[in-house]
Short mmCIF file of C-alpha atoms in Angstrom, two decimals:
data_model
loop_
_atom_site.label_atom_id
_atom_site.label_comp_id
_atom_site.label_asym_id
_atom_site.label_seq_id
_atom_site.Cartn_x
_atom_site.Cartn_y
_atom_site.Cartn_z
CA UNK A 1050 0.00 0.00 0.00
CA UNK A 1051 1.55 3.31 -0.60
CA UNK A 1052 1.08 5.64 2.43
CA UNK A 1053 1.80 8.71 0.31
CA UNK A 1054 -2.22 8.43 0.08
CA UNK A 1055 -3.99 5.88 2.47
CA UNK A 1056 -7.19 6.79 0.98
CA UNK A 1057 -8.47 7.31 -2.70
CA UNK A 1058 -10.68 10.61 -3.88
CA UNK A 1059 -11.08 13.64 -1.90
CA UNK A 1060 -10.66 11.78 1.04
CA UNK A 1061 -6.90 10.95 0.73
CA UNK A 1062 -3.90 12.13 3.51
CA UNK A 1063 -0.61 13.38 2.48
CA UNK A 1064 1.92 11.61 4.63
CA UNK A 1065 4.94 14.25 3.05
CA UNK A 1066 2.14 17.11 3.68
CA UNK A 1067 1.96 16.81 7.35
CA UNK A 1068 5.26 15.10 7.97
CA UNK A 1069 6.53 18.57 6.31
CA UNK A 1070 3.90 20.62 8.17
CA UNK A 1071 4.90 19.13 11.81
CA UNK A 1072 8.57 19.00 10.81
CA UNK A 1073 8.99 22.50 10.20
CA UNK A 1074 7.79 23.85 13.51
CA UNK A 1075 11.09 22.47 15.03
CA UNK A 1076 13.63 22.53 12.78
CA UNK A 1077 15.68 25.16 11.22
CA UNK A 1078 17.05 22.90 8.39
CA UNK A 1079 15.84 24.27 5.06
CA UNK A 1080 13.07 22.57 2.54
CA UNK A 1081 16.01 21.58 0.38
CA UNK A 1082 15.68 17.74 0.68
CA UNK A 1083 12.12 17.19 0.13
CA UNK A 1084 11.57 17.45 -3.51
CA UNK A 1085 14.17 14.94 -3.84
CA UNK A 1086 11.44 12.41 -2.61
CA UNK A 1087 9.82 13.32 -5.59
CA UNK A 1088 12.76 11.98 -8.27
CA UNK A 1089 11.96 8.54 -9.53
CA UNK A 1090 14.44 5.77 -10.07
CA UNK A 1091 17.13 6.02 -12.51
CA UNK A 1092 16.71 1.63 -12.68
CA UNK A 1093 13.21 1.03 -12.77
CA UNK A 1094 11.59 4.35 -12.64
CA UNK A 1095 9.55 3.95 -9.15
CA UNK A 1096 9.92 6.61 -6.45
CA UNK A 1097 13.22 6.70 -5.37
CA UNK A 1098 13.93 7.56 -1.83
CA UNK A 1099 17.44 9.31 -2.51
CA UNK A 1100 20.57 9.12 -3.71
CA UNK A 1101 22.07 5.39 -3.10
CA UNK A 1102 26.25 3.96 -4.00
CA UNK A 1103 26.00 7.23 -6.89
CA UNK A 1104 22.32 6.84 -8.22
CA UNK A 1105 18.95 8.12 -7.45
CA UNK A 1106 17.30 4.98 -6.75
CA UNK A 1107 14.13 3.23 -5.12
CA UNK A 1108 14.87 0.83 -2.11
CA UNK A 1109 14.53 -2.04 -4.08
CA UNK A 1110 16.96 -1.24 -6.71
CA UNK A 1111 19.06 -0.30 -3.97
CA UNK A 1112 18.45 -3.41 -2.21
CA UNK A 1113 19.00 -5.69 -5.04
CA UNK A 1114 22.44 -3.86 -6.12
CA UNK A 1115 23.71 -4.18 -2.83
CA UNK A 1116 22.94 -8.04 -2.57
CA UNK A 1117 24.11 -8.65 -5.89
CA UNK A 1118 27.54 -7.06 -5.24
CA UNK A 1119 28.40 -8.61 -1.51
CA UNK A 1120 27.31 -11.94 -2.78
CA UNK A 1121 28.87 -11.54 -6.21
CA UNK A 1122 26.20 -12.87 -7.99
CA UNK A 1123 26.57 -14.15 -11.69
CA UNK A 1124 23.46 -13.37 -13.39
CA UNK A 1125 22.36 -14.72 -17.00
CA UNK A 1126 20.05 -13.06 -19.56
CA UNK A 1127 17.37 -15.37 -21.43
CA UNK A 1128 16.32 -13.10 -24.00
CA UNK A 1129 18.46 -10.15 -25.78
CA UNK A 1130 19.96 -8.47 -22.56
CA UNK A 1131 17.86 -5.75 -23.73
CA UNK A 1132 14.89 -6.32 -21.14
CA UNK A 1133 12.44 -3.73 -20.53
CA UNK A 1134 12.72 -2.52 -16.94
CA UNK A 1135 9.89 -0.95 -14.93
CA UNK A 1136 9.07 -1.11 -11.60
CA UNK A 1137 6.40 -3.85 -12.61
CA UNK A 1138 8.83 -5.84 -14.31
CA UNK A 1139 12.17 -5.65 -12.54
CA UNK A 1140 11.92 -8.69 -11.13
CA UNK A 1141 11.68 -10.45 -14.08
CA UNK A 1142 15.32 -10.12 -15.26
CA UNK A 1143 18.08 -9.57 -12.61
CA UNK A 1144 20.85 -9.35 -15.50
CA UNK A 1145 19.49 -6.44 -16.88
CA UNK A 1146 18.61 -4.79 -13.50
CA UNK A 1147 22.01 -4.81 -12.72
CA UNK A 1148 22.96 -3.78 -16.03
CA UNK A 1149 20.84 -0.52 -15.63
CA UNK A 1150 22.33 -0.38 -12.02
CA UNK A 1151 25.84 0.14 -13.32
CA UNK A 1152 24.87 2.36 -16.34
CA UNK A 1153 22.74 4.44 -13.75
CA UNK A 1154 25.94 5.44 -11.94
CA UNK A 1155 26.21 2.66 -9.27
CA UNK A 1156 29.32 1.70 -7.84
CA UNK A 1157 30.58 -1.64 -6.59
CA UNK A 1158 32.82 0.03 -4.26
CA UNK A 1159 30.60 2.35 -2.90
CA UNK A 1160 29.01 -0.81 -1.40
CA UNK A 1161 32.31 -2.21 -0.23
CA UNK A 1162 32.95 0.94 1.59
CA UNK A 1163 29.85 0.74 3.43
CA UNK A 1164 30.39 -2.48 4.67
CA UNK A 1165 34.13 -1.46 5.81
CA UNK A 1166 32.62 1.49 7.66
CA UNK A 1167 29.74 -0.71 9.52
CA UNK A 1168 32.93 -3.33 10.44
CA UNK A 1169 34.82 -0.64 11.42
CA UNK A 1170 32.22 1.37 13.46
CA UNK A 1171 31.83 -1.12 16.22
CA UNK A 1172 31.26 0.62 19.78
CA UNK A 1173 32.91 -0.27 22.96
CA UNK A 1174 31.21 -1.57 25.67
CA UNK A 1175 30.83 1.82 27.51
CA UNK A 1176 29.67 3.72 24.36
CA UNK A 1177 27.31 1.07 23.50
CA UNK A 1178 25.68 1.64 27.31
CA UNK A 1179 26.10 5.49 27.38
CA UNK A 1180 24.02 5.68 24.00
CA UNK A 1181 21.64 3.10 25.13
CA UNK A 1182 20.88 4.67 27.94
CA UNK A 1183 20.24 7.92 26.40
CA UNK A 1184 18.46 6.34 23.62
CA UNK A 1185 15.96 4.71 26.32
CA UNK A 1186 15.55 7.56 28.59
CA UNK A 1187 14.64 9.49 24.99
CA UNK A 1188 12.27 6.42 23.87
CA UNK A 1189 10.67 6.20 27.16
CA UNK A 1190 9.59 10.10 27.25
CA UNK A 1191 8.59 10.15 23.32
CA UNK A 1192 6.00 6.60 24.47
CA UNK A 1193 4.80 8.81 27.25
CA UNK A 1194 4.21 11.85 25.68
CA UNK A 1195 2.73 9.66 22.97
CA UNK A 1196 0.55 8.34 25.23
CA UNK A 1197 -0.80 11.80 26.34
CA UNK A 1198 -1.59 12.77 22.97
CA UNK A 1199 -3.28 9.37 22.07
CA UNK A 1200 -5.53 9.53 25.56
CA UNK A 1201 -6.61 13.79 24.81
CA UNK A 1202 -7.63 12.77 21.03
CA UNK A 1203 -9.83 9.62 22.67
CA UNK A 1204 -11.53 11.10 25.06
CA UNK A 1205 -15.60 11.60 24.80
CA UNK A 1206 -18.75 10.49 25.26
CA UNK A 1207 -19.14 6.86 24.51
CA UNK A 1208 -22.45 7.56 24.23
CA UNK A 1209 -22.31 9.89 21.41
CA UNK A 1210 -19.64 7.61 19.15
CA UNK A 1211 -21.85 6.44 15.62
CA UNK A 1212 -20.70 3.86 13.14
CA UNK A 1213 -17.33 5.10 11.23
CA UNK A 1214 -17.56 6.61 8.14
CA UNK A 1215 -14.81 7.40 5.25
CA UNK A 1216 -14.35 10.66 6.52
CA UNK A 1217 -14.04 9.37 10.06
CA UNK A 1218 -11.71 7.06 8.98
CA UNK A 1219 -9.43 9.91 7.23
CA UNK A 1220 -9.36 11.88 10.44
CA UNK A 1221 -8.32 9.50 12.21
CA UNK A 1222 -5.28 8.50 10.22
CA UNK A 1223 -4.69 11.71 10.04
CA UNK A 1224 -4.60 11.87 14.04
CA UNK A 1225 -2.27 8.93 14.23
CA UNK A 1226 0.25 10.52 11.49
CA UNK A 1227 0.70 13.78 13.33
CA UNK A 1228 1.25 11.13 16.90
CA UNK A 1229 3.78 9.56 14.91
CA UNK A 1230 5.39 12.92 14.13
CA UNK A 1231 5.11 14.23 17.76
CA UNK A 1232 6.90 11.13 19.09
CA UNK A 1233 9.50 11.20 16.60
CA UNK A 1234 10.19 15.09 17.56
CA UNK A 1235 10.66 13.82 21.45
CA UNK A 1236 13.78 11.61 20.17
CA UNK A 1237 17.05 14.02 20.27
CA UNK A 1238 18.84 11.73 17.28
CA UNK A 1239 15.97 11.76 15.41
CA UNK A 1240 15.80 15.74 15.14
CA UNK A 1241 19.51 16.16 14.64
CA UNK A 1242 18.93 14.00 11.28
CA UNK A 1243 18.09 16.11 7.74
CA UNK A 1244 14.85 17.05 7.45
CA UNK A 1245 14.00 15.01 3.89
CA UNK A 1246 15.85 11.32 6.25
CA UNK A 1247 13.29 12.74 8.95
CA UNK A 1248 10.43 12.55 6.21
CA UNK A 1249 11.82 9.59 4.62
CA UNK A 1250 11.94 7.90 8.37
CA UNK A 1251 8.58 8.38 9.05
CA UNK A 1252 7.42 7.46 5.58
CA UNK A 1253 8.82 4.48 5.72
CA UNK A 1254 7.24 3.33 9.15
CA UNK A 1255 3.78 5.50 8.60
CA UNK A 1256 1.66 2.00 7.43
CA UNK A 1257 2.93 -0.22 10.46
CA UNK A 1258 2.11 2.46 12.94
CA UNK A 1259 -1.04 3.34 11.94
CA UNK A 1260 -2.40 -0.69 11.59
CA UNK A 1261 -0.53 -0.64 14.90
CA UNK A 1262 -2.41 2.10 16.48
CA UNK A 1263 -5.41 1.27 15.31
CA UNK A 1264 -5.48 -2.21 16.40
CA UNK A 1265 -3.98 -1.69 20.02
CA UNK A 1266 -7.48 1.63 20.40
CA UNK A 1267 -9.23 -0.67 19.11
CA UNK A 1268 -9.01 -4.02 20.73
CA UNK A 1269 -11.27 -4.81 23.49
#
């Protein structure tokens, strides 16, 4: 599902709109990032989500390059290695994927240096406490203030609730998005990030939180 727009017609919620909207309020970094959200992907032509080992590319492009290159995988093409790639079909040929990958700008070593960085980046014992600690003092006030939020927007007369209708249903996605921002602005590391990896961030977890949220209100 894509939760740019949960729902179709006039009822439909931005995500980027107010994921931009609550952003802004607290941040000084500049609108520079966001419209790169709106590029598509140099392989297959889907939304790409930024700029990954030299090429704009979606996450699954991005996924598939990087698996292809730590696993050196030998890939064969069964028609005229001229395959047409879209996002609908670029799963059907991984030899020209890759292909496209390279002539996209991808590089193998880009990848390699990632994974040098991640070996190299490993944390002592007393870092890896210090920024846990911090890191669950911050998630443990964000779930709270969360909480507080969730209880203000819930409260009314049981008696008065009716049957759900589309536009009910819009506000309150809508309710659990800006939640989901709020936390997310309670979390130090999170705010220090660049405001499109912010937007990305929350894009990327929007769907799970909202099933999430509306199952735990919900349940009886």
């Amino acid at each position: 599902m894509d939760w740019d727009y949960i729902l179709p017609g006039d009822s439909k919620i931005s995500l980027q709109q107010v994921t931009n909207t609550q952003l802004n309020r607290v941040t000084t970094t500049p609108n520079n990032g966001i419209n790169g959200l709106n590029q598509l992907c140099a392989i297959c032509g889907d939304r790409a989500t930024g700029k990954h080992y030299g090429a704009s590319s979606c996450d699954g492009c991005k996924g598939f390059f990087r698996r292809s290159v730590r696993k050196n995988h030998v890939y064969s093409c069964r028609f005229n290695r001229s395959c047409v790639m879209d996002k609908d079909k670029r799963n059907q040929c991984r030899y020209c994927r890759l292909k496209k990958c390279f002539r996209a700008g991808m590089k193998k070593e880009a990848v390699q240096n990632e994974r040098d960085r991640i070996s190299c980046r490993r944390p002592s014992y007393d870092e890896a406490t210090n920024n846990s600690g911090i890191t669950l003092t911050a998630l443990l006030n964000a779930e709270m203030f969360s909480r507080q939020l969730t209880h203000n927007t819930a409260d009314g007369d049981i008696a008065a609730k009716k049957v759900a209708n589309i536009a009910d249903v819009c506000e309150s996605m809508k309710q659990q998005l800006l939640i989901l921002v709020d936390w997310a602005k309670c979390i130090p590391q999170f705010c220090e990030l660049p405001l499109d990896d912010q937007v990305a961030l929350l894009r990327a977890h929007a769907g799970a939180f909202t099933i999430g949220s509306h199952g735990a209100f919900n349940a009886p």
